[in-house]
Amino acid sequence: MAELCHRPAGPAYYQYLWRLAAAERKTHVQSPAGVKEYMMNKTKNIGLFILLLIQAGLIVYLYQPSASAKPAAAIFADLQPQKVNGITITDENGKTITLRREGSGWLVGADKFPGNGEKIERIIKKIAALKQTRLVARSKGSRVRLKVGGELFNRKITLSVKAGNKLTFFLGTAPSSKSVHLRREGDDNIYQVSGLSTWQLGVDNPSWWQTKYIDIKPEDLTALSLKGKNNIELSRDGKKVWQVAGAGVGQVVNKPRLNGFISTVCALDITSYQAADFKPQGKAAATITYKTGAESKTLELKIWPPNAKTSDQLIKSSASKFYARLPSYILKEPLGLNSSDLLQNKKQKPPATVTSKKKS
């Protein structure tokens, strides 16, 4: 019986049973004893056939997709990303960093450095999207083993919302490179979640800084000037064509070099900010002035000489209260240009050739 129940319930097997029953009828129906044995075998085969039908039905039922399966609930169902106005992150050594929303932007740490708003908002949305897909433990002992306890953890994250409420959770050990153990404060459930890692929640300022220090669209510029060792004056005419001050007769703009100069000085990424109380030594070596919009809004960027020891350069934008540093090679070429480098002689048309008529 057990052996038959585990045989594959296919059409060929049903045909085999039918042929077996026919053979038994032919063999045993000749005598009363044979008739009795035949009837017993027939009853047995019918029972086996019914059992196989039940088995096939169970297989179909168990392996068909469930239309009524409910999606996993969110771990933080009460979290609305747009209402989060603060994040505090603590690592396993007790080091802490705080991110605060101010207006439409974010500030980092005690010095309130400009924060990378896109990155911070993306992390908040990841947290809000975490699901209760895999519950791995509930015991207090598991909190220690998986490092999601109130005192022993890899990360402790507290989200502050505008209503004054706070939401705290812990990140612990990582069973794989794409998952981590998580427990919400006040809850015994420990989940294994995907899409969030401890390395994404650093506790150092550079992890969250806005590194785009100068970010101006070249098409928004109406004028641009460089003053220092070399001087460059650029302006756009009524047709939005760039003009270079000091261009001589027969000279036109060298478009590739001009576009390269503008693109470089309009997109400057920094490596670090200086503290709020930082005071520079010496005077700036150059100043770039940007004018944008119909009202010619002005922004000034002061640039100090490169630091030979650190291979970086100090800069200060009039739009920021912080001095910052960037690699010195970024501005090396733009600061070495002068007006003549952005110009080229206008190509002369070749003289017309005179053809003489042949005498016939």
GROMACS .gro file of C-alpha atoms in nm:
model
  360
    1MET     CA    1   0.000   0.000   0.000
    2ALA     CA    2   0.268   0.248   0.107
    3GLU     CA    3   0.473   0.161  -0.201
    4LEU     CA    4   0.178   0.221  -0.433
    5CYS     CA    5   0.098   0.554  -0.269
    6HIS     CA    6   0.441   0.683  -0.356
    7ARG     CA    7   0.432   0.576  -0.721
    8PRO     CA    8   0.372   0.859  -0.970
    9ALA     CA    9   0.002   0.900  -1.043
   10GLY     CA   10   0.030   0.939  -1.421
   11PRO     CA   11  -0.187   0.813  -1.714
   12ALA     CA   12   0.051   0.523  -1.784
   13TYR     CA   13   0.011   0.397  -1.429
   14TYR     CA   14  -0.370   0.403  -1.454
   15GLN     CA   15  -0.350   0.202  -1.779
   16TYR     CA   16  -0.127  -0.048  -1.600
   17LEU     CA   17  -0.393  -0.096  -1.328
   18TRP     CA   18  -0.663  -0.145  -1.590
   19ARG     CA   19  -0.461  -0.411  -1.774
   20LEU     CA   20  -0.382  -0.583  -1.442
   21ALA     CA   21  -0.751  -0.596  -1.352
   22ALA     CA   22  -0.840  -0.740  -1.696
   23ALA     CA   23  -0.577  -1.011  -1.661
   24GLU     CA   24  -0.706  -1.105  -1.317
   25ARG     CA   25  -1.062  -1.132  -1.449
   26LYS     CA   26  -0.952  -1.365  -1.726
   27THR     CA   27  -0.751  -1.586  -1.488
   28HIS     CA   28  -0.978  -1.617  -1.189
   29VAL     CA   29  -1.335  -1.594  -1.319
   30GLN     CA   30  -1.330  -1.965  -1.424
   31SER     CA   31  -1.402  -2.106  -1.071
   32PRO     CA   32  -1.603  -2.004  -0.758
   33ALA     CA   33  -1.279  -1.959  -0.564
   34GLY     CA   34  -1.142  -1.758  -0.849
   35VAL     CA   35  -1.455  -1.545  -0.857
   36LYS     CA   36  -1.419  -1.473  -0.486
   37GLU     CA   37  -1.050  -1.386  -0.521
   38TYR     CA   38  -1.129  -1.175  -0.825
   39MET     CA   39  -1.391  -0.975  -0.635
   40MET     CA   40  -1.150  -0.918  -0.347
   41ASN     CA   41  -0.877  -0.799  -0.584
   42LYS     CA   42  -1.127  -0.582  -0.766
   43THR     CA   43  -1.231  -0.415  -0.440
   44LYS     CA   44  -0.865  -0.371  -0.348
   45ASN     CA   45  -0.781  -0.214  -0.685
   46ILE     CA   46  -1.079   0.020  -0.669
   47GLY     CA   47  -0.961   0.134  -0.325
   48LEU     CA   48  -0.612   0.192  -0.457
   49PHE     CA   49  -0.749   0.384  -0.754
   50ILE     CA   50  -0.956   0.609  -0.527
   51LEU     CA   51  -0.653   0.662  -0.304
   52LEU     CA   52  -0.445   0.766  -0.605
   53LEU     CA   53  -0.714   1.013  -0.712
   54ILE     CA   54  -0.709   1.165  -0.363
   55GLN     CA   55  -0.329   1.185  -0.378
   56ALA     CA   56  -0.340   1.362  -0.714
   57GLY     CA   57  -0.599   1.607  -0.582
   58LEU     CA   58  -0.384   1.687  -0.280
   59ILE     CA   59  -0.083   1.755  -0.502
   60VAL     CA   60  -0.283   1.997  -0.718
   61TYR     CA   61  -0.426   2.169  -0.410
   62LEU     CA   62  -0.097   2.205  -0.223
   63TYR     CA   63   0.107   2.334  -0.516
   64GLN     CA   64  -0.136   2.576  -0.673
   65PRO     CA   65  -0.057   2.947  -0.605
   66SER     CA   66  -0.263   3.095  -0.327
   67ALA     CA   67  -0.475   3.382  -0.451
   68SER     CA   68  -0.565   3.487  -0.099
   69ALA     CA   69  -0.206   3.521   0.034
   70LYS     CA   70  -0.170   3.854   0.211
   71PRO     CA   71   0.141   4.070   0.157
   72ALA     CA   72   0.380   4.100   0.451
   73ALA     CA   73   0.303   4.390   0.683
   74ALA     CA   74   0.547   4.677   0.726
   75ILE     CA   75   0.763   4.669   1.039
   76PHE     CA   76   0.712   5.043   1.079
   77ALA     CA   77   0.354   5.076   0.959
   78ASP     CA   78   0.315   5.400   1.155
   79LEU     CA   79   0.616   5.569   0.990
   80GLN     CA   80   0.554   5.848   0.737
   81PRO     CA   81   0.887   5.949   0.574
   82GLN     CA   82   0.781   6.307   0.503
   83LYS     CA   83   0.716   6.368   0.874
   84VAL     CA   84   1.062   6.260   0.992
   85ASN     CA   85   1.261   6.564   1.103
   86GLY     CA   86   1.556   6.403   1.278
   87ILE     CA   87   1.774   6.091   1.284
   88THR     CA   88   2.016   5.988   1.558
   89ILE     CA   89   2.254   5.701   1.484
   90THR     CA   90   2.473   5.530   1.747
   91ASP     CA   91   2.730   5.262   1.666
   92GLU     CA   92   2.853   4.968   1.875
   93ASN     CA   93   3.123   5.187   2.034
   94GLY     CA   94   2.881   5.456   2.148
   95LYS     CA   95   2.974   5.712   1.880
   96THR     CA   96   2.669   5.914   1.779
   97ILE     CA   97   2.570   6.144   1.495
   98THR     CA   98   2.251   6.347   1.456
   99LEU     CA   99   2.088   6.458   1.131
  100ARG     CA  100   1.827   6.736   1.147
  101ARG     CA  101   1.579   6.861   0.893
  102GLU     CA  102   1.575   7.238   0.859
  103GLY     CA  103   1.340   7.388   0.605
  104SER     CA  104   1.380   7.194   0.282
  105GLY     CA  105   1.730   7.069   0.367
  106TRP     CA  106   1.921   6.862   0.620
  107LEU     CA  107   2.201   6.952   0.860
  108VAL     CA  108   2.473   6.716   0.984
  109GLY     CA  109   2.625   6.696   1.332
  110ALA     CA  110   2.680   6.960   1.598
  111ASP     CA  111   2.838   7.203   1.348
  112LYS     CA  112   2.529   7.175   1.126
  113PHE     CA  113   2.715   7.100   0.805
  114PRO     CA  114   2.503   7.088   0.487
  115GLY     CA  115   2.361   6.737   0.448
  116ASN     CA  116   2.301   6.525   0.142
  117GLY     CA  117   1.923   6.549   0.145
  118GLU     CA  118   1.870   6.297  -0.135
  119LYS     CA  119   2.071   6.030   0.046
  120ILE     CA  120   1.903   6.094   0.382
  121GLU     CA  121   1.552   6.087   0.234
  122ARG     CA  122   1.638   5.766   0.050
  123ILE     CA  123   1.746   5.596   0.374
  124ILE     CA  124   1.424   5.702   0.549
  125LYS     CA  125   1.216   5.554   0.267
  126LYS     CA  126   1.414   5.229   0.288
  127ILE     CA  127   1.338   5.205   0.659
  128ALA     CA  128   0.968   5.271   0.602
  129ALA     CA  129   0.957   4.998   0.334
  130LEU     CA  130   1.098   4.717   0.554
  131LYS     CA  131   0.861   4.418   0.580
  132GLN     CA  132   0.787   4.147   0.837
  133THR     CA  133   0.887   3.879   0.589
  134ARG     CA  134   1.114   3.668   0.807
  135LEU     CA  135   1.071   3.638   1.183
  136VAL     CA  136   1.384   3.462   1.319
  137ALA     CA  137   1.357   3.488   1.699
  138ARG     CA  138   1.162   3.629   1.994
  139SER     CA  139   1.359   3.535   2.305
  140LYS     CA  140   1.562   3.780   2.512
  141GLY     CA  141   1.865   3.555   2.477
  142SER     CA  142   1.848   3.597   2.100
  143ARG     CA  143   1.883   3.973   2.140
  144VAL     CA  144   2.235   3.924   2.274
  145ARG     CA  145   2.327   3.657   2.021
  146LEU     CA  146   2.200   3.862   1.726
  147LYS     CA  147   2.320   4.196   1.874
  148VAL     CA  148   1.984   4.373   1.873
  149GLY     CA  149   1.957   4.436   2.248
  150GLY     CA  150   1.913   4.767   2.424
  151GLU     CA  151   2.276   4.766   2.538
  152LEU     CA  152   2.442   4.541   2.279
  153PHE     CA  153   2.389   4.634   1.915
  154ASN     CA  154   2.569   4.728   1.595
  155ARG     CA  155   2.346   5.028   1.529
  156LYS     CA  156   2.080   5.206   1.729
  157ILE     CA  157   1.863   5.435   1.516
  158THR     CA  158   1.610   5.682   1.651
  159LEU     CA  159   1.377   5.867   1.414
  160SER     CA  160   1.210   6.184   1.540
  161VAL     CA  161   0.885   6.300   1.383
  162LYS     CA  162   0.723   6.641   1.372
  163ALA     CA  163   0.461   6.550   1.633
  164GLY     CA  164   0.737   6.495   1.889
  165ASN     CA  165   0.719   6.117   1.880
  166LYS     CA  166   1.024   5.894   1.845
  167LEU     CA  167   1.076   5.555   1.685
  168THR     CA  168   1.381   5.349   1.783
  169PHE     CA  169   1.514   5.023   1.643
  170PHE     CA  170   1.835   4.819   1.650
  171LEU     CA  171   2.044   4.663   1.373
  172GLY     CA  172   2.256   4.363   1.465
  173THR     CA  173   2.440   4.081   1.295
  174ALA     CA  174   2.430   4.031   0.919
  175PRO     CA  175   2.354   3.673   0.807
  176SER     CA  176   2.444   3.775   0.449
  177SER     CA  177   2.579   4.073   0.258
  178LYS     CA  178   2.224   4.175   0.166
  179SER     CA  179   2.041   4.128   0.497
  180VAL     CA  180   2.062   4.221   0.864
  181HIS     CA  181   1.882   4.139   1.189
  182LEU     CA  182   1.647   4.408   1.319
  183ARG     CA  183   1.440   4.459   1.633
  184ARG     CA  184   1.212   4.748   1.711
  185GLU     CA  185   1.242   4.890   2.063
  186GLY     CA  186   0.962   4.759   2.283
  187ASP     CA  187   0.904   4.457   2.058
  188ASP     CA  188   1.027   4.099   2.112
  189ASN     CA  189   1.018   4.009   1.743
  190ILE     CA  190   1.355   3.992   1.566
  191TYR     CA  191   1.340   4.002   1.187
  192GLN     CA  192   1.587   3.932   0.912
  193VAL     CA  193   1.540   4.218   0.665
  194SER     CA  194   1.681   4.303   0.324
  195GLY     CA  195   1.755   4.641   0.170
  196LEU     CA  196   1.927   4.797   0.473
  197SER     CA  197   2.280   4.754   0.611
  198THR     CA  198   2.482   4.894   0.900
  199TRP     CA  199   2.739   5.040   0.660
  200GLN     CA  200   2.464   5.256   0.510
  201LEU     CA  201   2.416   5.417   0.852
  202GLY     CA  202   2.757   5.562   0.931
  203VAL     CA  203   2.828   5.780   1.235
  204ASP     CA  204   3.095   6.006   1.082
  205ASN     CA  205   3.016   6.345   0.928
  206PRO     CA  206   3.150   6.271   0.576
  207SER     CA  207   2.896   5.989   0.541
  208TRP     CA  208   2.617   6.246   0.524
  209TRP     CA  209   2.780   6.566   0.389
  210GLN     CA  210   2.652   6.739   0.081
  211THR     CA  211   2.967   6.725  -0.132
  212LYS     CA  212   2.828   6.942  -0.414
  213TYR     CA  213   2.967   7.279  -0.308
  214ILE     CA  214   2.922   7.466  -0.637
  215ASP     CA  215   2.637   7.334  -0.849
  216ILE     CA  216   2.529   7.583  -1.115
  217LYS     CA  217   2.374   7.498  -1.449
  218PRO     CA  218   2.588   7.655  -1.725
  219GLU     CA  219   2.275   7.754  -1.917
  220ASP     CA  220   2.166   7.969  -1.620
  221LEU     CA  221   2.481   8.182  -1.633
  222THR     CA  222   2.464   8.535  -1.770
  223ALA     CA  223   2.824   8.632  -1.682
  224LEU     CA  224   3.135   8.473  -1.535
  225SER     CA  225   3.466   8.625  -1.430
  226LEU     CA  226   3.798   8.504  -1.293
  227LYS     CA  227   4.028   8.744  -1.114
  228GLY     CA  228   4.371   8.649  -0.986
  229LYS     CA  229   4.702   8.582  -1.153
  230ASN     CA  230   4.506   8.565  -1.479
  231ASN     CA  231   4.186   8.752  -1.554
  232ILE     CA  232   3.892   8.635  -1.761
  233GLU     CA  233   3.567   8.823  -1.829
  234LEU     CA  234   3.279   8.637  -1.994
  235SER     CA  235   2.931   8.763  -2.076
  236ARG     CA  236   2.637   8.658  -2.286
  237ASP     CA  237   2.485   8.884  -2.548
  238GLY     CA  238   2.116   8.912  -2.633
  239LYS     CA  239   2.133   8.590  -2.832
  240LYS     CA  240   2.290   8.410  -2.535
  241VAL     CA  241   2.617   8.373  -2.720
  242TRP     CA  242   2.929   8.392  -2.504
  243GLN     CA  243   3.160   8.688  -2.554
  244VAL     CA  244   3.516   8.707  -2.421
  245ALA     CA  245   3.633   9.050  -2.308
  246GLY     CA  246   3.951   9.158  -2.488
  247ALA     CA  247   3.886   8.965  -2.807
  248GLY     CA  248   4.080   9.118  -3.096
  249VAL     CA  249   3.978   9.175  -3.453
  250GLY     CA  250   3.940   8.846  -3.633
  251GLN     CA  251   3.919   8.643  -3.310
  252VAL     CA  252   3.627   8.419  -3.214
  253VAL     CA  253   3.546   8.205  -2.911
  254ASN     CA  254   3.718   7.868  -2.886
  255LYS     CA  255   3.399   7.682  -2.796
  256PRO     CA  256   3.546   7.350  -2.675
  257ARG     CA  257   3.791   7.522  -2.441
  258LEU     CA  258   3.531   7.776  -2.322
  259ASN     CA  259   3.273   7.506  -2.251
  260GLY     CA  260   3.532   7.301  -2.062
  261PHE     CA  261   3.627   7.600  -1.847
  262ILE     CA  262   3.265   7.682  -1.762
  263SER     CA  263   3.168   7.320  -1.693
  264THR     CA  264   3.458   7.274  -1.450
  265VAL     CA  265   3.404   7.586  -1.239
  266CYS     CA  266   3.025   7.535  -1.228
  267ALA     CA  267   3.041   7.186  -1.073
  268LEU     CA  268   3.281   7.161  -0.779
  269ASP     CA  269   3.267   6.864  -0.540
  270ILE     CA  270   3.451   6.893  -0.209
  271THR     CA  271   3.624   6.636   0.009
  272SER     CA  272   3.566   6.804   0.347
  273TYR     CA  273   3.424   7.103   0.534
  274GLN     CA  274   3.611   7.310   0.787
  275ALA     CA  275   3.468   7.363   1.136
  276ALA     CA  276   3.229   7.652   1.186
  277ASP     CA  277   3.494   7.854   1.374
  278PHE     CA  278   3.769   7.797   1.114
  279LYS     CA  279   3.983   8.097   1.015
  280PRO     CA  280   4.196   8.081   0.697
  281GLN     CA  281   4.560   8.182   0.687
  282GLY     CA  282   4.664   8.431   0.422
  283LYS     CA  283   4.455   8.583   0.147
  284ALA     CA  284   4.266   8.422  -0.137
  285ALA     CA  285   4.470   8.388  -0.457
  286ALA     CA  286   4.174   8.407  -0.694
  287THR     CA  287   3.803   8.486  -0.707
  288ILE     CA  288   3.542   8.349  -0.945
  289THR     CA  289   3.219   8.551  -0.975
  290TYR     CA  290   2.905   8.386  -1.113
  291LYS     CA  291   2.599   8.581  -1.229
  292THR     CA  292   2.277   8.391  -1.295
  293GLY     CA  293   1.919   8.464  -1.392
  294ALA     CA  294   1.748   8.769  -1.534
  295GLU     CA  295   1.830   8.964  -1.218
  296SER     CA  296   2.199   8.866  -1.240
  297LYS     CA  297   2.213   8.705  -0.897
  298THR     CA  298   2.576   8.704  -0.785
  299LEU     CA  299   2.779   8.431  -0.613
  300GLU     CA  300   3.148   8.462  -0.529
  301LEU     CA  301   3.395   8.179  -0.482
  302LYS     CA  302   3.725   8.264  -0.314
  303ILE     CA  303   4.015   8.029  -0.379
  304TRP     CA  304   4.333   7.992  -0.172
  305PRO     CA  305   4.668   7.860  -0.302
  306PRO     CA  306   4.709   7.480  -0.311
  307ASN     CA  307   4.848   7.307  -0.004
  308ALA     CA  308   5.157   7.118  -0.118
  309LYS     CA  309   5.151   6.883   0.183
  310THR     CA  310   4.789   6.775   0.157
  311SER     CA  311   4.740   6.824  -0.221
  312ASP     CA  312   4.413   7.003  -0.160
  313GLN     CA  313   4.287   7.359  -0.187
  314LEU     CA  314   4.077   7.580   0.040
  315ILE     CA  315   3.768   7.748  -0.106
  316LYS     CA  316   3.483   7.958   0.032
  317SER     CA  317   3.149   8.031  -0.135
  318SER     CA  318   2.948   8.340  -0.049
  319ALA     CA  319   2.644   8.109  -0.039
  320SER     CA  320   2.787   7.895   0.244
  321LYS     CA  321   2.907   7.977   0.594
  322PHE     CA  322   3.162   7.694   0.572
  323TYR     CA  323   3.507   7.685   0.421
  324ALA     CA  324   3.572   7.364   0.232
  325ARG     CA  325   3.852   7.172   0.066
  326LEU     CA  326   3.878   7.003  -0.271
  327PRO     CA  327   4.165   6.829  -0.456
  328SER     CA  328   4.400   7.093  -0.597
  329TYR     CA  329   4.413   6.932  -0.943
  330ILE     CA  330   4.048   7.022  -1.010
  331LEU     CA  331   4.109   7.397  -1.042
  332LYS     CA  332   4.469   7.381  -1.162
  333GLU     CA  333   4.388   7.414  -1.534
  334PRO     CA  334   4.102   7.669  -1.508
  335LEU     CA  335   4.313   7.899  -1.288
  336GLY     CA  336   4.599   7.878  -1.537
  337LEU     CA  337   4.391   8.007  -1.828
  338ASN     CA  338   4.366   8.364  -1.952
  339SER     CA  339   4.136   8.531  -2.202
  340SER     CA  340   4.355   8.454  -2.503
  341ASP     CA  341   4.330   8.080  -2.425
  342LEU     CA  342   3.956   8.097  -2.484
  343LEU     CA  343   3.992   8.262  -2.826
  344GLN     CA  344   4.106   8.154  -3.167
  345ASN     CA  345   4.162   8.330  -3.497
  346LYS     CA  346   3.870   8.331  -3.730
  347LYS     CA  347   3.929   8.103  -4.024
  348GLN     CA  348   3.986   8.300  -4.345
  349LYS     CA  349   3.806   8.198  -4.658
  350PRO     CA  350   4.048   8.090  -4.930
  351PRO     CA  351   4.078   8.343  -5.213
  352ALA     CA  352   3.860   8.276  -5.513
  353THR     CA  353   4.046   8.106  -5.797
  354VAL     CA  354   4.042   8.286  -6.134
  355THR     CA  355   4.002   8.061  -6.436
  356SER     CA  356   4.116   8.191  -6.775
  357LYS     CA  357   3.913   8.120  -7.084
  358LYS     CA  358   4.090   7.921  -7.348
  359LYS     CA  359   4.107   8.069  -7.692
  360SER     CA  360   3.926   7.867  -7.946
   0.00000   0.00000   0.00000
